[in-house]
mmCIF file of C-alpha atoms and ligand atoms in Angstrom:
data_model
loop_
_atom_site.group_PDB
_atom_site.id
_atom_site.type_symbol
_atom_site.label_atom_id
_atom_site.label_comp_id
_atom_site.label_asym_id
_atom_site.label_seq_id
_atom_site.Cartn_x
_atom_site.Cartn_y
_atom_site.Cartn_z
ATOM 1 C CA MET Z 300 -63.174 145.511 72.224
ATOM 2 C CA THR Z 301 -62.433 147.922 70.210
ATOM 3 C CA ASP Z 302 -60.393 150.557 72.367
ATOM 4 C CA LYS Z 303 -56.817 148.926 73.351
ATOM 5 C CA ALA Z 304 -56.853 149.035 76.870
ATOM 6 C CA THR Z 305 -59.626 146.748 76.993
ATOM 7 C CA ARG Z 306 -58.023 144.945 74.865
ATOM 8 C CA CYS Z 307 -55.304 144.566 76.600
ATOM 9 C CA ILE Z 308 -57.004 143.561 80.136
ATOM 10 C CA HIS Z 309 -59.515 140.681 78.276
ATOM 11 C CA ALA Z 310 -58.784 139.761 75.525
ATOM 12 C CA GLY Z 311 -57.076 136.271 75.193
ATOM 13 C CA THR Z 312 -58.267 135.007 79.445
ATOM 14 C CA LEU Z 313 -58.525 131.479 79.521
ATOM 15 C CA PRO Z 314 -61.970 131.177 81.748
ATOM 16 C CA ASP Z 315 -61.608 130.043 85.457
ATOM 17 C CA HIS Z 316 -63.884 127.379 85.990
ATOM 18 C CA GLU Z 317 -62.698 125.928 88.368
ATOM 19 C CA THR Z 318 -63.056 128.654 90.680
ATOM 20 C CA GLY Z 319 -64.116 131.498 89.057
ATOM 21 C CA GLY Z 320 -61.494 133.966 89.111
ATOM 22 C CA VAL Z 321 -60.282 136.674 86.806
ATOM 23 C CA ASN Z 322 -56.805 135.534 85.961
ATOM 24 C CA SER Z 323 -55.947 132.645 83.590
ATOM 25 C CA PRO Z 324 -55.645 130.166 85.649
ATOM 26 C CA LEU Z 325 -51.536 127.995 85.288
ATOM 27 C CA TYR Z 326 -51.637 124.884 83.241
ATOM 28 C CA PRO Z 327 -47.622 124.332 83.898
ATOM 29 C CA SER Z 328 -47.796 120.094 82.915
ATOM 30 C CA SER Z 329 -45.216 119.280 80.156
ATOM 31 C CA ALA Z 330 -46.839 115.706 80.023
ATOM 32 C CA ILE Z 331 -50.661 116.706 78.407
ATOM 33 C CA ASN Z 332 -52.438 113.113 77.915
ATOM 34 C CA TYR Z 333 -53.376 113.201 73.652
ATOM 35 C CA LEU Z 334 -55.852 110.531 73.439
ATOM 36 C CA ASP Z 335 -59.212 112.678 73.886
ATOM 37 C CA GLY Z 336 -58.149 115.201 71.653
ATOM 38 C CA GLU Z 337 -56.592 115.747 67.562
ATOM 39 C CA ASP Z 338 -53.514 117.829 68.484
ATOM 40 C CA ILE Z 339 -50.944 117.193 70.593
ATOM 41 C CA PHE Z 340 -49.717 119.993 73.231
ATOM 42 C CA TYR Z 341 -46.808 120.783 74.056
ATOM 43 C CA PRO Z 342 -44.721 123.583 75.344
ATOM 44 C CA ARG Z 343 -42.073 122.747 72.337
ATOM 45 C CA TYR Z 344 -45.088 122.367 70.183
ATOM 46 C CA PHE Z 345 -46.200 126.516 71.324
ATOM 47 C CA ASN Z 346 -49.776 125.811 72.021
ATOM 48 C CA THR Z 347 -50.158 124.851 75.546
ATOM 49 C CA ALA Z 348 -52.860 126.518 77.052
ATOM 50 C CA ASN Z 349 -51.327 129.960 78.727
ATOM 51 C CA GLN Z 350 -48.780 129.889 75.597
ATOM 52 C CA ARG Z 351 -51.608 130.810 73.767
ATOM 53 C CA ALA Z 352 -53.870 133.294 75.716
ATOM 54 C CA VAL Z 353 -50.776 135.318 75.547
ATOM 55 C CA VAL Z 354 -50.379 135.028 72.026
ATOM 56 C CA ASP Z 355 -54.372 135.407 71.496
ATOM 57 C CA LYS Z 356 -53.441 139.010 73.469
ATOM 58 C CA LEU Z 357 -50.962 140.070 71.493
ATOM 59 C CA CYS Z 358 -53.140 139.360 68.625
ATOM 60 C CA ALA Z 359 -55.551 141.131 69.043
ATOM 61 C CA LEU Z 360 -52.475 144.482 70.429
ATOM 62 C CA GLU Z 361 -51.305 143.924 66.921
ATOM 63 C CA ASP Z 362 -54.915 142.902 64.362
ATOM 64 C CA ALA Z 363 -52.622 139.874 63.718
ATOM 65 C CA GLU Z 364 -54.755 136.645 62.590
ATOM 66 C CA ASP Z 365 -52.226 134.032 64.897
ATOM 67 C CA GLY Z 366 -48.620 134.404 66.475
ATOM 68 C CA VAL Z 367 -46.183 132.104 67.730
ATOM 69 C CA LEU Z 368 -44.330 133.265 71.615
ATOM 70 C CA PHE Z 369 -40.679 133.131 72.044
ATOM 71 C CA SER Z 370 -37.905 132.813 74.951
ATOM 72 C CA SER Z 371 -36.709 136.037 73.316
ATOM 73 C CA GLY Z 372 -36.923 138.223 71.040
ATOM 74 C CA MET Z 373 -33.566 136.971 68.636
ATOM 75 C CA ALA Z 374 -35.765 134.230 68.848
ATOM 76 C CA ALA Z 375 -38.989 135.532 67.586
ATOM 77 C CA ILE Z 376 -36.680 137.110 64.565
ATOM 78 C CA SER Z 377 -34.129 134.509 63.439
ATOM 79 C CA THR Z 378 -36.977 132.155 63.978
ATOM 80 C CA ALA Z 379 -38.998 134.507 61.274
ATOM 81 C CA ILE Z 380 -36.559 135.313 59.316
ATOM 82 C CA LEU Z 381 -35.346 131.144 58.722
ATOM 83 C CA ALA Z 382 -38.935 130.103 58.100
ATOM 84 C CA PHE Z 383 -38.866 131.975 54.731
ATOM 85 C CA ALA Z 384 -35.173 132.339 53.957
ATOM 86 C CA GLY Z 385 -32.262 129.308 52.956
ATOM 87 C CA ARG Z 386 -29.400 128.831 50.796
ATOM 88 C CA GLY Z 387 -29.442 130.878 47.868
ATOM 89 C CA ASP Z 388 -31.837 133.036 49.122
ATOM 90 C CA HIS Z 389 -31.192 136.809 49.433
ATOM 91 C CA VAL Z 390 -32.695 139.136 52.332
ATOM 92 C CA VAL Z 391 -32.632 142.488 53.221
ATOM 93 C CA LEU Z 392 -32.131 144.236 56.206
ATOM 94 C CA MET Z 393 -31.512 147.653 57.412
ATOM 95 C CA GLU Z 394 -27.840 149.031 58.475
ATOM 96 C CA GLU Z 395 -29.472 150.900 61.777
ATOM 97 C CA LEU Z 396 -30.956 147.411 63.195
ATOM 98 C CA TYR Z 397 -30.616 146.116 66.626
ATOM 99 C CA GLY Z 398 -27.342 145.403 67.297
ATOM 100 C CA GLY Z 399 -28.574 141.678 67.544
ATOM 101 C CA THR Z 400 -29.931 141.484 64.557
ATOM 102 C CA ARG Z 401 -26.791 143.183 62.715
ATOM 103 C CA ASN Z 402 -24.445 140.636 64.606
ATOM 104 C CA LEU Z 403 -26.994 137.672 62.657
ATOM 105 C CA ALA Z 404 -27.072 139.562 59.293
ATOM 106 C CA ALA Z 405 -23.681 139.759 59.312
ATOM 107 C CA ASN Z 406 -22.355 136.857 60.860
ATOM 108 C CA VAL Z 407 -24.902 133.773 60.917
ATOM 109 C CA LEU Z 408 -27.383 134.363 57.851
ATOM 110 C CA PRO Z 409 -24.725 134.133 55.453
ATOM 111 C CA ARG Z 410 -23.151 131.204 56.730
ATOM 112 C CA LEU Z 411 -26.287 129.054 56.151
ATOM 113 C CA GLY Z 412 -25.629 130.149 52.515
ATOM 114 C CA ILE Z 413 -27.754 133.218 52.814
ATOM 115 C CA ASP Z 414 -26.881 136.396 51.522
ATOM 116 C CA CYS Z 415 -27.128 139.297 53.787
ATOM 117 C CA SER Z 416 -27.338 143.535 52.264
ATOM 118 C CA LEU Z 417 -27.551 146.352 55.057
ATOM 119 C CA VAL Z 418 -29.224 149.009 53.451
ATOM 120 C CA ALA Z 419 -29.885 152.424 55.027
ATOM 121 C CA ALA Z 420 -32.781 153.198 56.845
ATOM 122 C CA ASP Z 421 -35.111 155.019 53.678
ATOM 123 C CA ALA Z 422 -37.082 153.460 51.249
ATOM 124 C CA GLY Z 423 -35.072 154.477 48.538
ATOM 125 C CA ALA Z 424 -32.140 152.308 48.940
ATOM 126 C CA ILE Z 425 -33.964 149.796 50.522
ATOM 127 C CA ALA Z 426 -35.816 149.761 47.057
ATOM 128 C CA ALA Z 427 -32.363 150.095 45.579
ATOM 129 C CA ALA Z 428 -31.170 146.889 47.022
ATOM 130 C CA LEU Z 429 -33.748 144.564 46.654
ATOM 131 C CA GLY Z 430 -33.537 141.823 43.789
ATOM 132 C CA GLU Z 431 -34.257 138.834 41.805
ATOM 133 C CA SER Z 432 -33.376 136.429 44.523
ATOM 134 C CA THR Z 433 -34.150 138.866 48.122
ATOM 135 C CA ARG Z 434 -37.147 136.297 50.088
ATOM 136 C CA VAL Z 435 -37.155 138.916 52.782
ATOM 137 C CA LEU Z 436 -37.138 142.298 54.148
ATOM 138 C CA VAL Z 437 -35.948 143.114 57.983
ATOM 139 C CA ILE Z 438 -36.887 147.089 59.081
ATOM 140 C CA GLU Z 439 -37.140 149.191 62.576
ATOM 141 C CA SER Z 440 -39.341 152.097 62.823
ATOM 142 C CA PRO Z 441 -38.046 154.422 65.103
ATOM 143 C CA THR Z 442 -33.969 152.348 65.023
ATOM 144 C CA ASN Z 443 -31.622 152.163 68.083
ATOM 145 C CA PRO Z 444 -29.983 153.834 68.900
ATOM 146 C CA LEU Z 445 -31.035 156.984 66.578
ATOM 147 C CA LEU Z 446 -34.722 157.036 66.140
ATOM 148 C CA SER Z 447 -34.417 156.969 62.978
ATOM 149 C CA VAL Z 448 -38.568 157.203 60.724
ATOM 150 C CA VAL Z 449 -38.775 155.169 58.131
ATOM 151 C CA ASP Z 450 -41.737 154.531 55.265
ATOM 152 C CA ILE Z 451 -43.227 151.913 56.760
ATOM 153 C CA ARG Z 452 -47.012 152.116 53.915
ATOM 154 C CA ALA Z 453 -43.691 152.540 51.484
ATOM 155 C CA VAL Z 454 -41.459 149.923 51.989
ATOM 156 C CA ALA Z 455 -44.498 147.406 52.828
ATOM 157 C CA ALA Z 456 -46.119 148.169 49.341
ATOM 158 C CA LEU Z 457 -42.685 147.699 47.409
ATOM 159 C CA ALA Z 458 -41.957 144.227 49.476
ATOM 160 C CA ARG Z 459 -45.642 142.981 48.422
ATOM 161 C CA GLU Z 460 -45.444 143.893 44.944
ATOM 162 C CA ARG Z 461 -42.800 141.632 44.642
ATOM 163 C CA GLY Z 462 -43.824 138.826 46.902
ATOM 164 C CA ILE Z 463 -41.024 139.091 49.249
ATOM 165 C CA VAL Z 464 -41.837 139.384 52.892
ATOM 166 C CA SER Z 465 -41.909 142.111 55.014
ATOM 167 C CA ILE Z 466 -40.348 141.819 59.132
ATOM 168 C CA ILE Z 467 -40.738 144.589 61.825
ATOM 169 C CA ASP Z 468 -38.950 144.586 64.734
ATOM 170 C CA ASN Z 469 -41.880 147.032 66.196
ATOM 171 C CA THR Z 470 -40.445 147.056 69.629
ATOM 172 C CA PHE Z 471 -39.313 150.627 70.314
ATOM 173 C CA ALA Z 472 -42.845 151.787 69.216
ATOM 174 C CA SER Z 473 -45.120 148.692 71.055
ATOM 175 C CA PRO Z 474 -48.526 148.089 69.935
ATOM 176 C CA VAL Z 475 -50.005 151.199 71.647
ATOM 177 C CA ASN Z 476 -47.813 153.739 69.758
ATOM 178 C CA GLN Z 477 -47.514 152.327 66.100
ATOM 179 C CA ASN Z 478 -49.374 148.226 64.378
ATOM 180 C CA PRO Z 479 -47.008 147.686 61.450
ATOM 181 C CA LEU Z 480 -49.109 145.235 59.882
ATOM 182 C CA GLN Z 481 -52.614 147.921 59.623
ATOM 183 C CA LEU Z 482 -49.756 149.083 57.263
ATOM 184 C CA GLY Z 483 -49.528 146.732 55.253
ATOM 185 C CA MET Z 484 -46.369 144.272 56.988
ATOM 186 C CA ASP Z 485 -46.694 140.514 57.131
ATOM 187 C CA ILE Z 486 -44.645 140.526 60.280
ATOM 188 C CA VAL Z 487 -44.230 142.387 63.417
ATOM 189 C CA VAL Z 488 -41.708 140.739 66.185
ATOM 190 C CA HIS Z 489 -40.933 142.400 68.815
ATOM 191 C CA SER Z 490 -38.770 142.445 72.224
ATOM 192 C CA ALA Z 491 -41.748 140.403 74.931
ATOM 193 C CA THR Z 492 -38.332 141.626 77.347
ATOM 194 C CA LYS Z 493 -39.640 145.389 76.889
ATOM 195 C CA TYR Z 494 -42.480 147.247 76.855
ATOM 196 C CA LEU Z 495 -44.826 143.946 76.670
ATOM 197 C CA GLY Z 496 -42.431 142.447 80.082
ATOM 198 C CA GLY Z 497 -42.345 146.194 81.276
ATOM 199 C CA HIS Z 498 -40.943 145.612 84.714
ATOM 200 C CA SER Z 499 -37.336 144.082 83.440
ATOM 201 C CA ASP Z 500 -38.217 140.895 85.172
ATOM 202 C CA LEU Z 501 -38.222 138.468 82.455
ATOM 203 C CA CYS Z 502 -37.539 138.125 78.535
ATOM 204 C CA ALA Z 503 -39.415 136.568 75.770
ATOM 205 C CA GLY Z 504 -40.165 137.590 72.660
ATOM 206 C CA VAL Z 505 -43.044 137.098 69.609
ATOM 207 C CA ALA Z 506 -44.190 136.857 65.764
ATOM 208 C CA LEU Z 507 -47.331 138.273 65.069
ATOM 209 C CA THR Z 508 -48.873 137.696 61.361
ATOM 210 C CA SER Z 509 -51.578 135.725 58.995
ATOM 211 C CA ALA Z 510 -52.058 132.005 60.382
ATOM 212 C CA GLU Z 511 -50.366 130.133 57.667
ATOM 213 C CA ARG Z 512 -47.594 132.611 58.319
ATOM 214 C CA ALA Z 513 -47.349 131.705 61.875
ATOM 215 C CA GLY Z 514 -47.271 128.331 61.202
ATOM 216 C CA ARG Z 515 -44.835 128.083 59.047
ATOM 217 C CA ILE Z 516 -42.952 130.045 61.731
ATOM 218 C CA ARG Z 517 -43.845 127.041 64.729
ATOM 219 C CA ASP Z 518 -42.960 124.358 62.563
ATOM 220 C CA LEU Z 519 -38.989 126.484 62.312
ATOM 221 C CA ALA Z 520 -39.709 126.654 65.959
ATOM 222 C CA SER Z 521 -40.855 122.945 66.701
ATOM 223 C CA CYS Z 522 -36.907 122.428 65.385
ATOM 224 C CA LEU Z 523 -34.895 124.754 66.787
ATOM 225 C CA GLY Z 524 -36.479 124.977 70.489
ATOM 226 C CA GLY Z 525 -37.218 128.711 71.882
ATOM 227 C CA SER Z 526 -40.351 127.982 73.189
ATOM 228 C CA VAL Z 527 -40.877 129.998 76.612
ATOM 229 C CA ASN Z 528 -42.429 128.681 79.863
ATOM 230 C CA THR Z 529 -45.948 128.754 82.042
ATOM 231 C CA LEU Z 530 -44.068 131.010 84.228
ATOM 232 C CA THR Z 531 -42.942 133.351 82.424
ATOM 233 C CA CYS Z 532 -46.216 133.512 80.271
ATOM 234 C CA TYR Z 533 -48.088 133.877 83.297
ATOM 235 C CA LEU Z 534 -45.785 137.525 83.896
ATOM 236 C CA LEU Z 535 -46.346 138.385 80.742
ATOM 237 C CA GLU Z 536 -49.847 138.136 81.005
ATOM 238 C CA ARG Z 537 -49.797 140.004 84.265
ATOM 239 C CA SER Z 538 -48.212 143.307 82.527
ATOM 240 C CA LEU Z 539 -49.886 142.992 79.251
ATOM 241 C CA LYS Z 540 -53.183 144.272 80.595
ATOM 242 C CA THR Z 541 -51.410 147.272 82.093
ATOM 243 C CA LEU Z 542 -49.702 147.983 79.146
ATOM 244 C CA ALA Z 543 -51.932 150.562 77.076
ATOM 245 C CA VAL Z 544 -51.180 152.698 80.650
ATOM 246 C CA ARG Z 545 -47.884 151.886 81.108
ATOM 247 C CA VAL Z 546 -46.524 152.725 77.166
ATOM 248 C CA ALA Z 547 -48.818 156.217 77.698
ATOM 249 C CA ARG Z 548 -47.318 157.810 80.818
ATOM 250 C CA GLN Z 549 -43.846 156.471 79.645
ATOM 251 C CA THR Z 550 -44.184 158.750 75.926
ATOM 252 C CA ALA Z 551 -45.757 161.758 77.427
ATOM 253 C CA ASN Z 552 -42.523 161.732 80.547
ATOM 254 C CA ALA Z 553 -40.219 160.822 77.069
ATOM 255 C CA GLY Z 554 -41.923 163.610 75.477
ATOM 256 C CA ALA Z 555 -41.414 166.461 77.455
ATOM 257 C CA MET Z 556 -37.696 164.504 78.302
ATOM 258 C CA ALA Z 557 -37.184 165.783 75.072
ATOM 259 C CA GLU Z 558 -38.312 168.941 74.733
ATOM 260 C CA PHE Z 559 -36.501 169.729 77.872
ATOM 261 C CA LEU Z 560 -33.619 168.548 76.628
ATOM 262 C CA ALA Z 561 -34.371 170.087 73.181
ATOM 263 C CA GLY Z 562 -34.089 174.044 74.976
ATOM 264 C CA HIS Z 563 -30.621 173.012 77.245
ATOM 265 C CA PRO Z 564 -27.705 174.504 76.251
ATOM 266 C CA ALA Z 565 -24.938 171.807 77.759
ATOM 267 C CA VAL Z 566 -27.023 169.210 74.909
ATOM 268 C CA ARG Z 567 -26.837 169.575 71.332
ATOM 269 C CA ARG Z 568 -28.899 167.677 69.089
ATOM 270 C CA VAL Z 569 -31.707 165.271 70.587
ATOM 271 C CA TYR Z 570 -33.737 162.138 68.336
ATOM 272 C CA TYR Z 571 -36.998 162.740 69.695
ATOM 273 C CA PRO Z 572 -39.972 161.441 66.273
ATOM 274 C CA GLY Z 573 -41.738 163.518 68.551
ATOM 275 C CA LEU Z 574 -40.038 166.714 67.828
ATOM 276 C CA PRO Z 575 -41.848 169.113 65.415
ATOM 277 C CA ASP Z 576 -37.901 170.086 63.823
ATOM 278 C CA PHE Z 577 -36.850 166.501 64.234
ATOM 279 C CA PRO Z 578 -36.158 164.367 60.350
ATOM 280 C CA GLY Z 579 -39.019 162.061 59.849
ATOM 281 C CA HIS Z 580 -41.920 163.736 62.988
ATOM 282 C CA ASP Z 581 -44.445 163.954 59.949
ATOM 283 C CA ILE Z 582 -44.000 160.637 58.513
ATOM 284 C CA ALA Z 583 -44.038 159.680 61.987
ATOM 285 C CA ARG Z 584 -47.026 161.574 62.608
ATOM 286 C CA ASP Z 585 -49.098 159.786 60.662
ATOM 287 C CA GLN Z 586 -47.978 156.063 61.207
ATOM 288 C CA MET Z 587 -47.709 156.168 65.257
ATOM 289 C CA HIS Z 588 -50.523 156.556 67.042
ATOM 290 C CA GLY Z 589 -47.976 157.933 69.815
ATOM 291 C CA PHE Z 590 -44.205 159.448 69.454
ATOM 292 C CA GLY Z 591 -43.005 156.412 71.613
ATOM 293 C CA ALA Z 592 -41.102 156.604 74.800
ATOM 294 C CA MET Z 593 -37.225 156.688 73.867
ATOM 295 C CA LEU Z 594 -35.136 158.989 73.264
ATOM 296 C CA SER Z 595 -31.714 159.861 72.552
ATOM 297 C CA PHE Z 596 -29.429 163.222 72.671
ATOM 298 C CA ASP Z 597 -25.870 164.425 71.877
ATOM 299 C CA LEU Z 598 -24.366 166.330 75.232
ATOM 300 C CA ASP Z 599 -22.146 169.176 74.556
ATOM 301 C CA GLU Z 600 -18.681 166.770 75.424
ATOM 302 C CA THR Z 601 -16.971 169.952 76.699
ATOM 303 C CA ARG Z 602 -19.323 170.643 79.393
ATOM 304 C CA VAL Z 603 -20.069 167.741 80.736
ATOM 305 C CA ASP Z 604 -19.047 164.694 79.716
ATOM 306 C CA ALA Z 605 -21.529 161.884 79.366
ATOM 307 C CA ASP Z 606 -19.931 159.431 82.073
ATOM 308 C CA THR Z 607 -19.535 162.214 84.324
ATOM 309 C CA PHE Z 608 -24.119 163.588 83.702
ATOM 310 C CA ILE Z 609 -24.677 159.898 84.122
ATOM 311 C CA ARG Z 610 -22.861 159.079 87.688
ATOM 312 C CA ARG Z 611 -24.602 162.218 88.523
ATOM 313 C CA LEU Z 612 -28.442 161.186 87.538
ATOM 314 C CA GLN Z 613 -29.458 160.157 91.226
ATOM 315 C CA LEU Z 614 -32.984 158.079 89.578
ATOM 316 C CA ILE Z 615 -32.503 157.541 85.964
ATOM 317 C CA THR Z 616 -30.950 154.214 86.537
ATOM 318 C CA PRO Z 617 -27.766 153.431 84.176
ATOM 319 C CA ALA Z 618 -29.540 149.779 82.340
ATOM 320 C CA ILE Z 619 -28.969 148.504 78.645
ATOM 321 C CA SER Z 620 -32.148 147.026 78.106
ATOM 322 C CA LEU Z 621 -35.858 149.539 77.848
ATOM 323 C CA GLY Z 622 -38.733 149.480 78.470
ATOM 324 C CA GLY Z 623 -39.647 148.947 81.478
ATOM 325 C CA VAL Z 624 -40.915 151.103 84.463
ATOM 326 C CA GLU Z 625 -38.261 152.825 85.885
ATOM 327 C CA SER Z 626 -36.320 155.296 84.117
ATOM 328 C CA THR Z 627 -32.798 153.436 82.199
ATOM 329 C CA ILE Z 628 -30.187 155.464 80.375
ATOM 330 C CA CYS Z 629 -27.380 154.447 78.524
ATOM 331 C CA SER Z 630 -23.530 155.360 76.620
ATOM 332 C CA PRO Z 631 -24.539 153.106 73.352
ATOM 333 C CA ALA Z 632 -20.671 153.471 72.789
ATOM 334 C CA ARG Z 633 -19.909 152.199 75.404
ATOM 335 C CA THR Z 634 -22.755 149.352 75.270
ATOM 336 C CA SER Z 635 -24.414 147.999 72.353
ATOM 337 C CA HIS Z 636 -21.877 149.166 69.905
ATOM 338 C CA GLN Z 637 -18.200 149.135 71.737
ATOM 339 C CA LYS Z 638 -17.516 146.325 69.553
ATOM 340 C CA LEU Z 639 -16.605 149.484 66.522
ATOM 341 C CA SER Z 640 -14.196 152.079 66.024
ATOM 342 C CA ALA Z 641 -14.290 155.530 67.343
ATOM 343 C CA VAL Z 642 -14.408 155.852 63.371
ATOM 344 C CA GLU Z 643 -16.735 153.559 62.199
ATOM 345 C CA ARG Z 644 -19.925 155.037 65.001
ATOM 346 C CA ALA Z 645 -18.878 158.244 64.193
ATOM 347 C CA ASN Z 646 -19.619 157.358 60.356
ATOM 348 C CA ILE Z 647 -23.048 156.408 62.192
ATOM 349 C CA GLY Z 648 -23.763 159.297 64.103
ATOM 350 C CA ILE Z 649 -23.097 157.154 67.535
ATOM 351 C CA GLY Z 650 -20.610 159.265 69.221
ATOM 352 C CA ASP Z 651 -18.801 159.177 72.672
ATOM 353 C CA GLY Z 652 -21.283 162.233 73.435
ATOM 354 C CA LEU Z 653 -24.729 160.364 72.610
ATOM 355 C CA LEU Z 654 -26.743 158.584 75.416
ATOM 356 C CA ARG Z 655 -30.175 157.220 74.871
ATOM 357 C CA LEU Z 656 -33.207 157.770 77.301
ATOM 358 C CA SER Z 657 -35.929 154.878 78.037
ATOM 359 C CA ALA Z 658 -38.675 157.379 79.532
ATOM 360 C CA GLY Z 659 -39.910 155.221 82.356
ATOM 361 C CA ILE Z 660 -43.615 156.101 84.668
ATOM 362 C CA GLU Z 661 -42.111 158.078 87.298
ATOM 363 C CA HIS Z 662 -43.532 161.310 88.138
ATOM 364 C CA ARG Z 663 -42.274 164.011 84.811
ATOM 365 C CA ASP Z 664 -41.188 166.582 87.198
ATOM 366 C CA ASP Z 665 -38.939 164.241 88.742
ATOM 367 C CA LEU Z 666 -37.470 162.804 85.237
ATOM 368 C CA LEU Z 667 -37.097 166.611 84.366
ATOM 369 C CA ASP Z 668 -35.245 167.934 87.936
ATOM 370 C CA ASP Z 669 -33.084 164.848 87.791
ATOM 371 C CA LEU Z 670 -32.040 165.356 84.678
ATOM 372 C CA ALA Z 671 -31.655 169.458 85.893
ATOM 373 C CA ALA Z 672 -29.610 168.207 88.236
ATOM 374 C CA ALA Z 673 -26.635 166.346 86.414
ATOM 375 C CA LEU Z 674 -26.266 168.803 83.279
ATOM 376 C CA GLY Z 675 -25.057 171.380 86.378
HETATM 377 C C1 PLP V 969 -33.530 143.772 72.963
HETATM 378 C C2 PLP V 969 -34.221 144.172 71.193
HETATM 379 C C3 PLP V 969 -34.443 142.604 70.427
HETATM 380 C C4 PLP V 969 -34.038 141.666 71.386
HETATM 381 O O1 PLP V 969 -35.019 140.961 72.473
HETATM 382 P P1 PLP V 969 -34.488 140.015 73.268
HETATM 383 O O2 PLP V 969 -35.240 139.703 74.117
HETATM 384 O O3 PLP V 969 -33.135 140.089 74.509
HETATM 385 O O4 PLP V 969 -33.514 138.446 72.467
HETATM 386 C C5 PLP V 969 -34.613 142.828 69.415
HETATM 387 N N1 PLP V 969 -35.143 144.053 68.573
HETATM 388 C C6 PLP V 969 -34.928 145.344 69.935
HETATM 389 C C7 PLP V 969 -35.816 146.470 69.448
HETATM 390 C C8 PLP V 969 -34.614 144.938 70.886
HETATM 391 O O5 PLP V 969 -34.602 146.191 71.913
#
């Protein structure tokens, strides 16, 4: 199975000996006979058949040896970090990270005696922050919400040289548009709530890596909990079959919307790695298979303010999540970054007129018409 679209459909599927059906049978039991096998199976040991089916499919998509499926993206990220960092250790993360991860680094890890440095989304800044006691490095690319692109190969090489475990949150790109393990990263995590689930109706997460590191993550996960139930496994397995076609269409729609917005007089600036003049475009072209389906833009609020614009949209829905089949839009200043002061927001480039758009799979022309009408 060389092609990703084929792996999306066939990898990991459990055989249905009972009926010959093409879908994995569902095994919802939490009480499982232990007498006849070597392993003990239990949902919170992260080893039930339906958990394995999803992990195997995701391993095939990210070129990983093994992985652990969690009940949320944050469970995957926090467990992966804590599996490799403890009291007295230092963790380097990027300033521009998903809000939940940033909050973990700013408020929770320090309470456990883990020293955290938050640095700019740039290989040089990351290199400068690595020290003797650094055990873990956490990055995202493209980032939320400004789509900054980090040179993943360079960062992975830095970490490898020093024996630091490198983790990347690959949620924004999805395995269709970027495969960081092939670029040298050690662990890739996803919020499966987004593209992997893709229908805005489930919450899950995954960490994918070598068999050895996955074992360490699974051992800690068994203590912390955060396992996912069989029905969510099934929804996720079903969704993953269409991941490649969904993300290809979403990526094409994002490209068309980015180009349209970049040429509109009511838009000041568009943040999308696929635009040739976007900083990081060349690196993105080199390390991504597609430029992704997320974009952000600054409205010229003297022409139309963000609130009015969003209220005028008929199709594109205001919502904070992303990656679903429906296009959604949100104001980072009003949602993910509302706890920061206006000055703090301005310092990191998040103005009141900034909007983040997640492209869905609607027809391109309907999306462009919706944007055009709302821009006035
Ligand atoms: C949503 C998201 C997360 C957190 O995932 P949950 O499933 O909500 O816990 C982490 N990283 C990124 C980039 C996200 O978009």
